Amino acid sequence: MNKEYFQRLNRIDLAVKHKPVDCVPIIGDVVEWAYYYRGYKPIDGLNDKQVATDVFDHLCSDFYWDGMVPGSVRRLSPRIYTLLKGGHYHYNEDGLLIMSPDQIRYMTDEEYPELIEHPYEFIVGKVFDRKFELFRDESANRKQERLNEVVRIYCDFFNDETFLNIAQNKYHIPVTTVGLASSPADIILNQLRGLRNIIKDIKCKPELVAQAAEALMPYAMDRVAAIKPEDGKNIIIPTHLPAFLNPADFEKVYWPTFKRYVENLVDCGFTVMCNFEKNVEHLYEYLQDLPAHAIIGFFEGDDLLRTKKILGKNMCIMGGMPIEYLHYRSKEECLDYAKFLVDELADGGGYIFSTNRPVMYPDDANADNLKAVNEFVHCYGVYH
């Protein structure tokens, strides 16, 4: 790590804090697309670490970045799901990790009181049994043997610094995220009830959903207890549920615990990147109350000019470059749109340039267009 590394890291930190910065920072949220760019499929990297290393090396060398979201080409071994025998994730034939939301039925609506009363006991004692065949069908010795293997795979994965070293030591690009967090209501959605069921619960028994989110607050904090804050880096919170809620329901079941969860993380020293999926413009009245100068709002489907106007004084806005442009439009059209984003959003600081969604599928971006807009923003987005 050299002077260039710390310049980039400081550039992002200053943008978050709305302090004077030399130029608009650029963060890459490029995932499995990187394999297709190099002529592979993601499954090739799952089976051969050397392939994954080659893909990540070229992702760092061929494009300009001030920072990168981690996990760009890394995924846990599929053997995890074989050992646990279950879950609602699977790899397709290309090696893309797919979630099957209709399979998330690990709690009935009648079990909310039990979850509220004993959240840990309910999750470990019942949910794990329902989610993974391993916990209900194997002998004690076989369970222990398989769980030891699961732990080993997890430890090898999280302790492997190969990709971190490539980005930070070879190319001086900060990997800007230190961990992943889940807000309490999204834990109910993603681990217990699924989208269709939780929406029904919110309509029929909102008080119980809200109480369950409160009960899961310690669980949500414990999940990030081992993660340490680092200057210039952030912890990511994906927000899956808000886009599906009207303001009244959002206020009842999601906002109280989400706001407090974010505040707790900020109090612990974290910068928090909130990934607001789909469109959440109807909820800006609430989002204005998140801690100032400690939040990166990564917006997927919102009108960022309106976002900047309403939230931009306190929140650093990230995103804006439509992946549809990067694939379907000409280079000149992409550059024009990148210029528009910088002209409209960078004034006064507090803006990070990125794509509007993770670059995942083969048709998510044309490589020449992605290279061009990143290099343009780096040169054009200079503050005077």
mmCIF file of C-alpha atoms in Angstrom:
data_model
loop_
_atom_site.group_PDB
_atom_site.id
_atom_site.type_symbol
_atom_site.label_atom_id
_atom_site.label_comp_id
_atom_site.label_asym_id
_atom_site.label_seq_id
_atom_site.Cartn_x
_atom_site.Cartn_y
_atom_site.Cartn_z
ATOM 1 C CA MET A 1 0.000 0.000 0.000
ATOM 2 C CA ASN A 2 1.509 3.295 -1.102
ATOM 3 C CA LYS A 3 0.622 6.956 -1.396
ATOM 4 C CA GLU A 4 -1.828 6.275 -4.241
ATOM 5 C CA TYR A 5 -3.735 3.769 -2.083
ATOM 6 C CA PHE A 6 -4.177 6.248 0.755
ATOM 7 C CA GLN A 7 -5.149 9.024 -1.663
ATOM 8 C CA ARG A 8 -7.969 6.858 -2.962
ATOM 9 C CA LEU A 9 -9.073 5.782 0.483
ATOM 10 C CA ASN A 10 -9.027 9.384 1.701
ATOM 11 C CA ARG A 11 -10.943 10.501 -1.404
ATOM 12 C CA ILE A 12 -13.820 8.184 -0.505
ATOM 13 C CA ASP A 13 -13.725 9.137 3.178
ATOM 14 C CA LEU A 14 -13.885 12.862 2.368
ATOM 15 C CA ALA A 15 -16.795 12.326 -0.017
ATOM 16 C CA VAL A 16 -18.745 10.539 2.719
ATOM 17 C CA LYS A 17 -18.075 13.360 5.162
ATOM 18 C CA HIS A 18 -18.903 16.092 2.618
ATOM 19 C CA LYS A 19 -15.451 17.595 2.965
ATOM 20 C CA PRO A 20 -13.358 19.113 0.140
ATOM 21 C CA VAL A 21 -11.948 16.413 -2.118
ATOM 22 C CA ASP A 22 -9.775 16.521 -5.244
ATOM 23 C CA CYS A 23 -12.074 14.559 -7.557
ATOM 24 C CA VAL A 24 -15.173 12.373 -7.674
ATOM 25 C CA PRO A 25 -14.329 8.899 -6.369
ATOM 26 C CA ILE A 26 -15.269 5.825 -8.395
ATOM 27 C CA ILE A 27 -16.260 2.564 -6.716
ATOM 28 C CA GLY A 28 -16.657 -0.665 -8.641
ATOM 29 C CA ASP A 29 -19.507 -3.016 -7.822
ATOM 30 C CA VAL A 30 -18.558 -5.602 -10.432
ATOM 31 C CA VAL A 31 -19.276 -9.222 -9.599
ATOM 32 C CA GLU A 32 -19.691 -12.289 -11.818
ATOM 33 C CA TRP A 33 -19.626 -10.189 -15.023
ATOM 34 C CA ALA A 34 -15.848 -10.104 -14.631
ATOM 35 C CA TYR A 35 -15.692 -13.787 -15.583
ATOM 36 C CA TYR A 36 -17.564 -13.261 -18.848
ATOM 37 C CA TYR A 37 -15.307 -10.292 -19.593
ATOM 38 C CA ARG A 38 -12.315 -12.645 -19.437
ATOM 39 C CA GLY A 39 -13.989 -15.390 -21.459
ATOM 40 C CA TYR A 40 -14.907 -17.623 -18.528
ATOM 41 C CA LYS A 41 -18.039 -18.487 -16.623
ATOM 42 C CA PRO A 42 -18.313 -18.037 -12.843
ATOM 43 C CA ILE A 43 -18.354 -21.816 -12.393
ATOM 44 C CA ASP A 44 -14.774 -21.860 -13.686
ATOM 45 C CA GLY A 45 -13.654 -19.727 -10.753
ATOM 46 C CA LEU A 46 -15.516 -21.882 -8.256
ATOM 47 C CA ASN A 47 -13.589 -24.893 -9.514
ATOM 48 C CA ASP A 48 -10.206 -23.269 -10.035
ATOM 49 C CA LYS A 49 -8.832 -20.516 -7.820
ATOM 50 C CA GLN A 50 -6.211 -19.658 -10.429
ATOM 51 C CA VAL A 51 -9.007 -18.667 -12.813
ATOM 52 C CA ALA A 52 -10.598 -16.475 -10.141
ATOM 53 C CA THR A 53 -7.225 -14.871 -9.459
ATOM 54 C CA ASP A 54 -6.665 -14.124 -13.154
ATOM 55 C CA VAL A 55 -10.152 -12.617 -13.472
ATOM 56 C CA PHE A 56 -9.744 -10.397 -10.431
ATOM 57 C CA ASP A 57 -6.262 -9.285 -11.487
ATOM 58 C CA HIS A 58 -7.610 -8.071 -14.838
ATOM 59 C CA LEU A 59 -10.603 -6.423 -13.187
ATOM 60 C CA CYS A 60 -8.136 -4.349 -11.159
ATOM 61 C CA SER A 61 -5.692 -3.626 -13.977
ATOM 62 C CA ASP A 62 -8.028 -2.972 -16.910
ATOM 63 C CA PHE A 63 -10.395 -0.434 -15.304
ATOM 64 C CA TYR A 64 -9.916 2.664 -13.181
ATOM 65 C CA TRP A 65 -11.225 2.340 -9.607
ATOM 66 C CA ASP A 66 -10.807 4.356 -6.426
ATOM 67 C CA GLY A 67 -12.306 1.481 -4.478
ATOM 68 C CA MET A 68 -13.932 -1.878 -4.970
ATOM 69 C CA VAL A 69 -16.763 -3.696 -3.230
ATOM 70 C CA PRO A 70 -15.327 -7.030 -2.015
ATOM 71 C CA GLY A 71 -16.446 -10.380 -3.311
ATOM 72 C CA SER A 72 -16.133 -9.295 -6.928
ATOM 73 C CA VAL A 73 -15.138 -12.760 -8.105
ATOM 74 C CA ARG A 74 -15.118 -14.729 -4.848
ATOM 75 C CA ARG A 75 -17.887 -17.055 -3.769
ATOM 76 C CA LEU A 76 -18.104 -19.708 -1.097
ATOM 77 C CA SER A 77 -17.555 -23.235 -2.356
ATOM 78 C CA PRO A 78 -20.766 -24.995 -3.451
ATOM 79 C CA ARG A 79 -19.664 -27.760 -1.118
ATOM 80 C CA ILE A 80 -21.094 -25.660 1.732
ATOM 81 C CA TYR A 81 -24.624 -26.378 0.533
ATOM 82 C CA THR A 82 -23.842 -30.039 -0.085
ATOM 83 C CA LEU A 83 -22.608 -30.430 3.478
ATOM 84 C CA LEU A 84 -25.553 -28.585 5.028
ATOM 85 C CA LYS A 85 -27.994 -30.357 2.704
ATOM 86 C CA GLY A 86 -30.493 -27.588 2.125
ATOM 87 C CA GLY A 87 -31.093 -23.849 2.190
ATOM 88 C CA HIS A 88 -32.628 -21.515 -0.361
ATOM 89 C CA TYR A 89 -29.478 -20.743 -2.341
ATOM 90 C CA HIS A 90 -28.130 -22.741 -5.259
ATOM 91 C CA TYR A 91 -25.684 -22.301 -8.127
ATOM 92 C CA ASN A 92 -27.009 -22.386 -11.677
ATOM 93 C CA GLU A 93 -25.140 -24.025 -14.546
ATOM 94 C CA ASP A 94 -23.006 -20.897 -15.089
ATOM 95 C CA GLY A 95 -22.036 -20.759 -11.427
ATOM 96 C CA LEU A 96 -24.221 -17.770 -10.528
ATOM 97 C CA LEU A 97 -25.540 -17.911 -6.964
ATOM 98 C CA ILE A 98 -29.342 -17.857 -7.128
ATOM 99 C CA MET A 99 -31.775 -17.331 -4.267
ATOM 100 C CA SER A 100 -35.120 -19.111 -4.379
ATOM 101 C CA PRO A 101 -37.410 -16.804 -2.334
ATOM 102 C CA ASP A 102 -40.386 -19.162 -2.559
ATOM 103 C CA GLN A 103 -38.376 -21.705 -0.568
ATOM 104 C CA ILE A 104 -38.078 -19.397 2.452
ATOM 105 C CA ARG A 105 -40.780 -20.944 4.603
ATOM 106 C CA TYR A 106 -38.958 -21.716 7.815
ATOM 107 C CA MET A 107 -41.463 -20.135 10.208
ATOM 108 C CA THR A 108 -45.254 -20.040 10.260
ATOM 109 C CA ASP A 109 -47.236 -16.914 11.047
ATOM 110 C CA GLU A 110 -48.402 -18.584 14.275
ATOM 111 C CA GLU A 111 -44.832 -18.801 15.574
ATOM 112 C CA TYR A 112 -44.149 -15.073 15.896
ATOM 113 C CA PRO A 113 -44.758 -15.140 19.691
ATOM 114 C CA GLU A 114 -42.191 -17.909 20.100
ATOM 115 C CA LEU A 115 -39.625 -16.029 18.011
ATOM 116 C CA ILE A 116 -40.269 -12.858 20.014
ATOM 117 C CA GLU A 117 -39.921 -14.667 23.355
ATOM 118 C CA HIS A 118 -36.793 -16.702 22.535
ATOM 119 C CA PRO A 119 -35.211 -15.556 19.249
ATOM 120 C CA TYR A 120 -31.915 -17.444 19.530
ATOM 121 C CA GLU A 121 -33.496 -20.680 20.707
ATOM 122 C CA PHE A 122 -36.091 -20.496 17.946
ATOM 123 C CA ILE A 123 -33.549 -19.912 15.165
ATOM 124 C CA VAL A 124 -31.064 -22.543 16.342
ATOM 125 C CA GLY A 125 -33.572 -25.064 17.630
ATOM 126 C CA LYS A 126 -36.192 -24.920 14.892
ATOM 127 C CA VAL A 127 -35.156 -22.874 11.878
ATOM 128 C CA PHE A 128 -31.857 -24.682 11.323
ATOM 129 C CA ASP A 129 -33.614 -28.037 11.484
ATOM 130 C CA ARG A 130 -36.149 -26.934 8.884
ATOM 131 C CA LYS A 131 -33.620 -25.259 6.644
ATOM 132 C CA PHE A 132 -30.887 -27.900 6.546
ATOM 133 C CA GLU A 133 -31.386 -31.649 6.416
ATOM 134 C CA LEU A 134 -28.072 -32.076 8.200
ATOM 135 C CA PHE A 135 -29.559 -30.903 11.492
ATOM 136 C CA ARG A 136 -32.392 -33.387 11.495
ATOM 137 C CA ASP A 137 -31.320 -36.469 9.553
ATOM 138 C CA GLU A 138 -27.746 -37.190 10.551
ATOM 139 C CA SER A 139 -26.239 -38.863 13.599
ATOM 140 C CA ALA A 140 -24.491 -36.687 16.173
ATOM 141 C CA ASN A 141 -21.059 -37.785 14.965
ATOM 142 C CA ARG A 142 -21.955 -37.172 11.320
ATOM 143 C CA LYS A 143 -23.344 -33.727 12.153
ATOM 144 C CA GLN A 144 -20.144 -32.826 13.980
ATOM 145 C CA GLU A 145 -17.998 -34.078 11.126
ATOM 146 C CA ARG A 146 -19.911 -32.091 8.512
ATOM 147 C CA LEU A 147 -20.120 -28.948 10.659
ATOM 148 C CA ASN A 148 -16.360 -29.065 11.232
ATOM 149 C CA GLU A 149 -15.916 -29.149 7.458
ATOM 150 C CA VAL A 150 -18.325 -26.218 7.022
ATOM 151 C CA VAL A 151 -16.385 -24.175 9.588
ATOM 152 C CA ARG A 152 -13.105 -25.050 7.865
ATOM 153 C CA ILE A 153 -14.417 -23.857 4.485
ATOM 154 C CA TYR A 154 -15.705 -20.621 6.022
ATOM 155 C CA CYS A 155 -12.406 -19.979 7.812
ATOM 156 C CA ASP A 156 -10.338 -20.698 4.699
ATOM 157 C CA PHE A 157 -12.571 -18.357 2.700
ATOM 158 C CA PHE A 158 -12.499 -15.415 5.102
ATOM 159 C CA ASN A 159 -8.820 -15.790 5.964
ATOM 160 C CA ASP A 160 -7.720 -15.929 2.320
ATOM 161 C CA GLU A 161 -6.173 -12.531 1.521
ATOM 162 C CA THR A 162 -5.127 -13.351 -2.040
ATOM 163 C CA PHE A 163 -7.650 -11.018 -3.640
ATOM 164 C CA LEU A 164 -7.212 -8.317 -1.014
ATOM 165 C CA ASN A 165 -3.471 -8.340 -1.687
ATOM 166 C CA ILE A 166 -3.975 -8.097 -5.451
ATOM 167 C CA ALA A 167 -6.229 -5.045 -5.105
ATOM 168 C CA GLN A 168 -4.493 -3.215 -2.288
ATOM 169 C CA ASN A 169 -0.824 -4.176 -2.598
ATOM 170 C CA LYS A 170 -0.413 -4.735 -6.353
ATOM 171 C CA TYR A 171 -2.784 -2.107 -7.745
ATOM 172 C CA HIS A 172 -3.217 0.181 -4.711
ATOM 173 C CA ILE A 173 -7.029 -0.017 -4.881
ATOM 174 C CA PRO A 174 -8.814 -0.125 -1.504
ATOM 175 C CA VAL A 175 -11.348 -2.886 -0.954
ATOM 176 C CA THR A 176 -13.790 -0.525 0.661
ATOM 177 C CA THR A 177 -16.167 -2.789 2.574
ATOM 178 C CA VAL A 178 -15.283 -4.576 5.786
ATOM 179 C CA GLY A 179 -18.438 -6.646 6.196
ATOM 180 C CA LEU A 180 -22.103 -7.296 5.578
ATOM 181 C CA ALA A 181 -24.937 -6.479 7.973
ATOM 182 C CA SER A 182 -28.671 -7.325 7.941
ATOM 183 C CA SER A 183 -31.341 -5.151 9.511
ATOM 184 C CA PRO A 184 -33.781 -7.016 11.799
ATOM 185 C CA ALA A 185 -36.866 -6.859 9.557
ATOM 186 C CA ASP A 186 -34.859 -8.057 6.575
ATOM 187 C CA ILE A 187 -33.719 -11.047 8.639
ATOM 188 C CA ILE A 188 -37.381 -12.035 8.966
ATOM 189 C CA LEU A 189 -37.803 -11.625 5.202
ATOM 190 C CA ASN A 190 -34.628 -13.402 4.104
ATOM 191 C CA GLN A 191 -34.299 -16.146 6.697
ATOM 192 C CA LEU A 192 -37.744 -16.923 8.043
ATOM 193 C CA ARG A 193 -40.797 -15.916 6.007
ATOM 194 C CA GLY A 194 -39.992 -14.918 2.402
ATOM 195 C CA LEU A 195 -41.429 -11.922 0.573
ATOM 196 C CA ARG A 196 -44.980 -13.100 -0.072
ATOM 197 C CA ASN A 197 -45.529 -14.235 3.519
ATOM 198 C CA ILE A 198 -43.988 -11.226 5.248
ATOM 199 C CA ILE A 199 -46.054 -8.809 3.151
ATOM 200 C CA LYS A 200 -49.164 -10.719 4.225
ATOM 201 C CA ASP A 201 -47.970 -10.628 7.851
ATOM 202 C CA ILE A 202 -47.413 -6.877 7.674
ATOM 203 C CA LYS A 203 -50.977 -6.373 6.497
ATOM 204 C CA CYS A 204 -52.581 -8.806 8.940
ATOM 205 C CA LYS A 205 -50.422 -8.609 12.078
ATOM 206 C CA PRO A 206 -48.015 -5.649 11.834
ATOM 207 C CA GLU A 207 -47.567 -5.441 15.623
ATOM 208 C CA LEU A 208 -46.105 -8.952 15.737
ATOM 209 C CA VAL A 209 -43.750 -8.253 12.838
ATOM 210 C CA ALA A 210 -42.549 -5.079 14.572
ATOM 211 C CA GLN A 211 -42.069 -6.927 17.868
ATOM 212 C CA ALA A 212 -40.150 -9.697 16.102
ATOM 213 C CA ALA A 213 -37.840 -7.116 14.532
ATOM 214 C CA GLU A 214 -37.222 -5.644 17.989
ATOM 215 C CA ALA A 215 -36.498 -9.110 19.386
ATOM 216 C CA LEU A 216 -33.972 -9.749 16.607
ATOM 217 C CA MET A 217 -31.999 -6.553 17.228
ATOM 218 C CA PRO A 218 -29.422 -8.269 19.519
ATOM 219 C CA TYR A 219 -29.132 -11.102 16.986
ATOM 220 C CA ALA A 220 -28.495 -8.587 14.192
ATOM 221 C CA MET A 221 -25.811 -6.819 16.234
ATOM 222 C CA ASP A 222 -24.153 -10.091 17.229
ATOM 223 C CA ARG A 223 -23.824 -11.042 13.562
ATOM 224 C CA VAL A 224 -21.419 -8.106 13.044
ATOM 225 C CA ALA A 225 -19.711 -8.180 16.445
ATOM 226 C CA ALA A 226 -16.463 -9.601 15.042
ATOM 227 C CA ILE A 227 -16.188 -6.933 12.306
ATOM 228 C CA LYS A 228 -13.954 -3.984 13.103
ATOM 229 C CA PRO A 229 -14.378 -0.504 11.595
ATOM 230 C CA GLU A 230 -11.579 0.839 9.410
ATOM 231 C CA ASP A 231 -10.989 4.438 8.345
ATOM 232 C CA GLY A 232 -12.322 5.123 4.865
ATOM 233 C CA LYS A 233 -14.132 1.775 4.630
ATOM 234 C CA ASN A 234 -17.746 0.799 5.234
ATOM 235 C CA ILE A 235 -20.119 -1.919 6.294
ATOM 236 C CA ILE A 236 -22.909 -2.758 3.836
ATOM 237 C CA ILE A 237 -26.593 -3.133 4.717
ATOM 238 C CA PRO A 238 -28.707 -4.418 1.813
ATOM 239 C CA THR A 239 -32.303 -3.238 2.209
ATOM 240 C CA HIS A 240 -34.669 -5.702 0.553
ATOM 241 C CA LEU A 241 -38.037 -4.904 2.126
ATOM 242 C CA PRO A 242 -38.473 -1.076 2.044
ATOM 243 C CA ALA A 243 -39.214 -0.806 -1.688
ATOM 244 C CA PHE A 244 -42.276 -3.036 -1.207
ATOM 245 C CA LEU A 245 -43.727 -1.031 1.715
ATOM 246 C CA ASN A 246 -45.884 2.067 1.739
ATOM 247 C CA PRO A 247 -44.787 4.778 4.199
ATOM 248 C CA ALA A 248 -47.315 3.772 6.884
ATOM 249 C CA ASP A 249 -46.194 0.126 6.916
ATOM 250 C CA PHE A 250 -42.536 1.135 6.672
ATOM 251 C CA GLU A 251 -42.948 3.314 9.763
ATOM 252 C CA LYS A 252 -44.631 0.514 11.708
ATOM 253 C CA VAL A 253 -42.471 -2.508 11.014
ATOM 254 C CA TYR A 254 -39.158 -1.498 9.416
ATOM 255 C CA TRP A 255 -38.013 2.007 10.278
ATOM 256 C CA PRO A 256 -37.718 1.851 14.103
ATOM 257 C CA THR A 257 -35.248 -1.040 14.183
ATOM 258 C CA PHE A 258 -33.490 -0.061 10.950
ATOM 259 C CA LYS A 259 -32.815 3.477 12.190
ATOM 260 C CA ARG A 260 -31.559 2.255 15.541
ATOM 261 C CA TYR A 261 -29.454 -0.463 13.899
ATOM 262 C CA VAL A 262 -27.751 2.071 11.634
ATOM 263 C CA GLU A 263 -27.223 4.442 14.568
ATOM 264 C CA ASN A 264 -25.664 1.628 16.598
ATOM 265 C CA LEU A 265 -23.251 0.820 13.775
ATOM 266 C CA VAL A 266 -22.287 4.481 13.405
ATOM 267 C CA ASP A 267 -21.778 4.717 17.176
ATOM 268 C CA CYS A 268 -19.425 1.725 16.865
ATOM 269 C CA GLY A 269 -17.322 3.709 14.379
ATOM 270 C CA PHE A 270 -18.636 2.370 11.070
ATOM 271 C CA THR A 271 -19.441 4.218 7.906
ATOM 272 C CA VAL A 272 -22.612 2.481 6.679
ATOM 273 C CA MET A 273 -23.399 1.820 3.030
ATOM 274 C CA CYS A 274 -27.148 1.340 2.675
ATOM 275 C CA ASN A 275 -28.005 -0.449 -0.565
ATOM 276 C CA PHE A 276 -31.500 0.814 -1.354
ATOM 277 C CA GLU A 277 -32.902 -1.649 -3.865
ATOM 278 C CA LYS A 278 -35.482 -0.808 -6.539
ATOM 279 C CA ASN A 279 -37.021 2.601 -5.686
ATOM 280 C CA VAL A 280 -37.422 4.162 -2.239
ATOM 281 C CA GLU A 281 -38.231 7.778 -3.125
ATOM 282 C CA HIS A 282 -41.501 7.500 -1.188
ATOM 283 C CA LEU A 283 -39.480 7.003 2.015
ATOM 284 C CA TYR A 284 -37.116 9.994 1.866
ATOM 285 C CA GLU A 285 -38.954 11.734 4.715
ATOM 286 C CA TYR A 286 -37.620 9.022 7.013
ATOM 287 C CA LEU A 287 -34.171 8.579 5.471
ATOM 288 C CA GLN A 288 -33.399 12.245 6.159
ATOM 289 C CA ASP A 289 -33.122 11.303 9.840
ATOM 290 C CA LEU A 290 -30.241 8.846 9.432
ATOM 291 C CA PRO A 291 -26.930 9.984 10.987
ATOM 292 C CA ALA A 292 -25.282 12.799 9.052
ATOM 293 C CA HIS A 293 -22.004 12.349 7.174
ATOM 294 C CA ALA A 294 -21.714 8.660 8.060
ATOM 295 C CA ILE A 295 -23.966 7.077 5.399
ATOM 296 C CA ILE A 296 -23.402 6.117 1.781
ATOM 297 C CA GLY A 297 -26.745 5.722 0.021
ATOM 298 C CA PHE A 298 -26.371 3.363 -2.938
ATOM 299 C CA PHE A 299 -29.591 3.909 -4.907
ATOM 300 C CA GLU A 300 -30.694 1.464 -7.573
ATOM 301 C CA GLY A 301 -33.805 2.892 -9.225
ATOM 302 C CA ASP A 302 -34.265 6.409 -7.832
ATOM 303 C CA ASP A 303 -34.043 9.776 -9.570
ATOM 304 C CA LEU A 304 -30.671 10.805 -8.157
ATOM 305 C CA LEU A 305 -31.228 14.493 -8.867
ATOM 306 C CA ARG A 306 -34.184 14.383 -6.491
ATOM 307 C CA THR A 307 -32.210 12.167 -4.115
ATOM 308 C CA LYS A 308 -29.356 14.671 -4.016
ATOM 309 C CA LYS A 309 -31.738 17.568 -3.432
ATOM 310 C CA ILE A 310 -33.536 15.932 -0.505
ATOM 311 C CA LEU A 311 -30.877 13.712 1.085
ATOM 312 C CA GLY A 312 -27.608 15.082 -0.247
ATOM 313 C CA LYS A 313 -26.826 17.460 2.607
ATOM 314 C CA ASN A 314 -26.330 14.628 5.072
ATOM 315 C CA MET A 315 -25.909 11.479 2.986
ATOM 316 C CA CYS A 316 -23.247 10.646 0.416
ATOM 317 C CA ILE A 317 -25.029 9.564 -2.783
ATOM 318 C CA MET A 318 -23.573 6.665 -4.785
ATOM 319 C CA GLY A 319 -24.535 5.158 -8.132
ATOM 320 C CA GLY A 320 -26.209 6.658 -11.172
ATOM 321 C CA MET A 321 -24.606 4.994 -14.210
ATOM 322 C CA PRO A 322 -27.282 2.722 -15.710
ATOM 323 C CA ILE A 323 -25.944 -0.680 -16.678
ATOM 324 C CA GLU A 324 -28.441 -0.615 -19.553
ATOM 325 C CA TYR A 325 -26.499 2.311 -21.022
ATOM 326 C CA LEU A 326 -23.209 0.491 -20.612
ATOM 327 C CA HIS A 327 -24.476 -2.443 -22.656
ATOM 328 C CA TYR A 328 -26.892 -1.000 -25.200
ATOM 329 C CA ARG A 329 -25.789 2.598 -25.815
ATOM 330 C CA SER A 330 -22.829 3.967 -27.749
ATOM 331 C CA LYS A 331 -19.668 5.107 -26.016
ATOM 332 C CA GLU A 332 -20.554 8.739 -26.751
ATOM 333 C CA GLU A 333 -24.000 8.340 -25.156
ATOM 334 C CA CYS A 334 -22.437 6.738 -22.092
ATOM 335 C CA LEU A 335 -19.909 9.537 -21.760
ATOM 336 C CA ASP A 336 -22.641 12.152 -22.124
ATOM 337 C CA TYR A 337 -24.615 10.512 -19.324
ATOM 338 C CA ALA A 338 -21.536 10.250 -17.093
ATOM 339 C CA LYS A 339 -20.910 13.970 -17.661
ATOM 340 C CA PHE A 340 -24.538 14.713 -16.781
ATOM 341 C CA LEU A 341 -24.183 12.780 -13.500
ATOM 342 C CA VAL A 342 -21.016 14.607 -12.501
ATOM 343 C CA ASP A 343 -22.429 18.018 -13.453
ATOM 344 C CA GLU A 344 -25.661 17.457 -11.534
ATOM 345 C CA LEU A 345 -24.541 15.426 -8.511
ATOM 346 C CA ALA A 346 -20.938 16.271 -7.717
ATOM 347 C CA ASP A 347 -21.415 19.944 -6.851
ATOM 348 C CA GLY A 348 -20.632 20.420 -3.177
ATOM 349 C CA GLY A 349 -19.200 16.943 -2.779
ATOM 350 C CA GLY A 350 -20.931 13.951 -1.299
ATOM 351 C CA TYR A 351 -21.108 11.917 -4.518
ATOM 352 C CA ILE A 352 -19.483 8.614 -5.491
ATOM 353 C CA PHE A 353 -19.704 7.487 -9.107
ATOM 354 C CA SER A 354 -20.743 3.885 -9.710
ATOM 355 C CA THR A 355 -23.153 1.768 -11.697
ATOM 356 C CA ASN A 356 -26.762 1.784 -10.536
ATOM 357 C CA ARG A 357 -26.677 -1.975 -9.863
ATOM 358 C CA PRO A 358 -23.991 -4.633 -9.425
ATOM 359 C CA VAL A 359 -22.550 -5.660 -12.786
ATOM 360 C CA MET A 360 -23.357 -9.360 -12.804
ATOM 361 C CA TYR A 361 -24.632 -10.825 -16.084
ATOM 362 C CA PRO A 362 -22.883 -10.924 -19.479
ATOM 363 C CA ASP A 363 -25.191 -8.242 -20.931
ATOM 364 C CA ASP A 364 -24.865 -5.885 -17.958
ATOM 365 C CA ALA A 365 -22.038 -3.897 -19.530
ATOM 366 C CA ASN A 366 -19.849 -3.452 -22.560
ATOM 367 C CA ALA A 367 -16.265 -3.445 -21.296
ATOM 368 C CA ASP A 368 -15.166 -0.571 -23.551
ATOM 369 C CA ASN A 369 -18.003 1.599 -22.295
ATOM 370 C CA LEU A 370 -17.228 0.800 -18.661
ATOM 371 C CA LYS A 371 -13.568 1.637 -19.152
ATOM 372 C CA ALA A 372 -14.436 4.857 -20.945
ATOM 373 C CA VAL A 373 -16.859 6.260 -18.362
ATOM 374 C CA ASN A 374 -14.553 5.451 -15.426
ATOM 375 C CA GLU A 375 -11.577 7.125 -17.060
ATOM 376 C CA PHE A 376 -13.713 10.097 -18.084
ATOM 377 C CA VAL A 377 -15.146 10.660 -14.608
ATOM 378 C CA HIS A 378 -11.695 10.394 -13.044
ATOM 379 C CA CYS A 379 -10.367 13.119 -15.360
ATOM 380 C CA TYR A 380 -13.484 15.287 -15.676
ATOM 381 C CA GLY A 381 -14.794 15.088 -12.136
ATOM 382 C CA VAL A 382 -12.058 17.264 -10.670
ATOM 383 C CA TYR A 383 -13.001 19.871 -8.082
ATOM 384 C CA HIS A 384 -11.470 23.321 -8.578
#
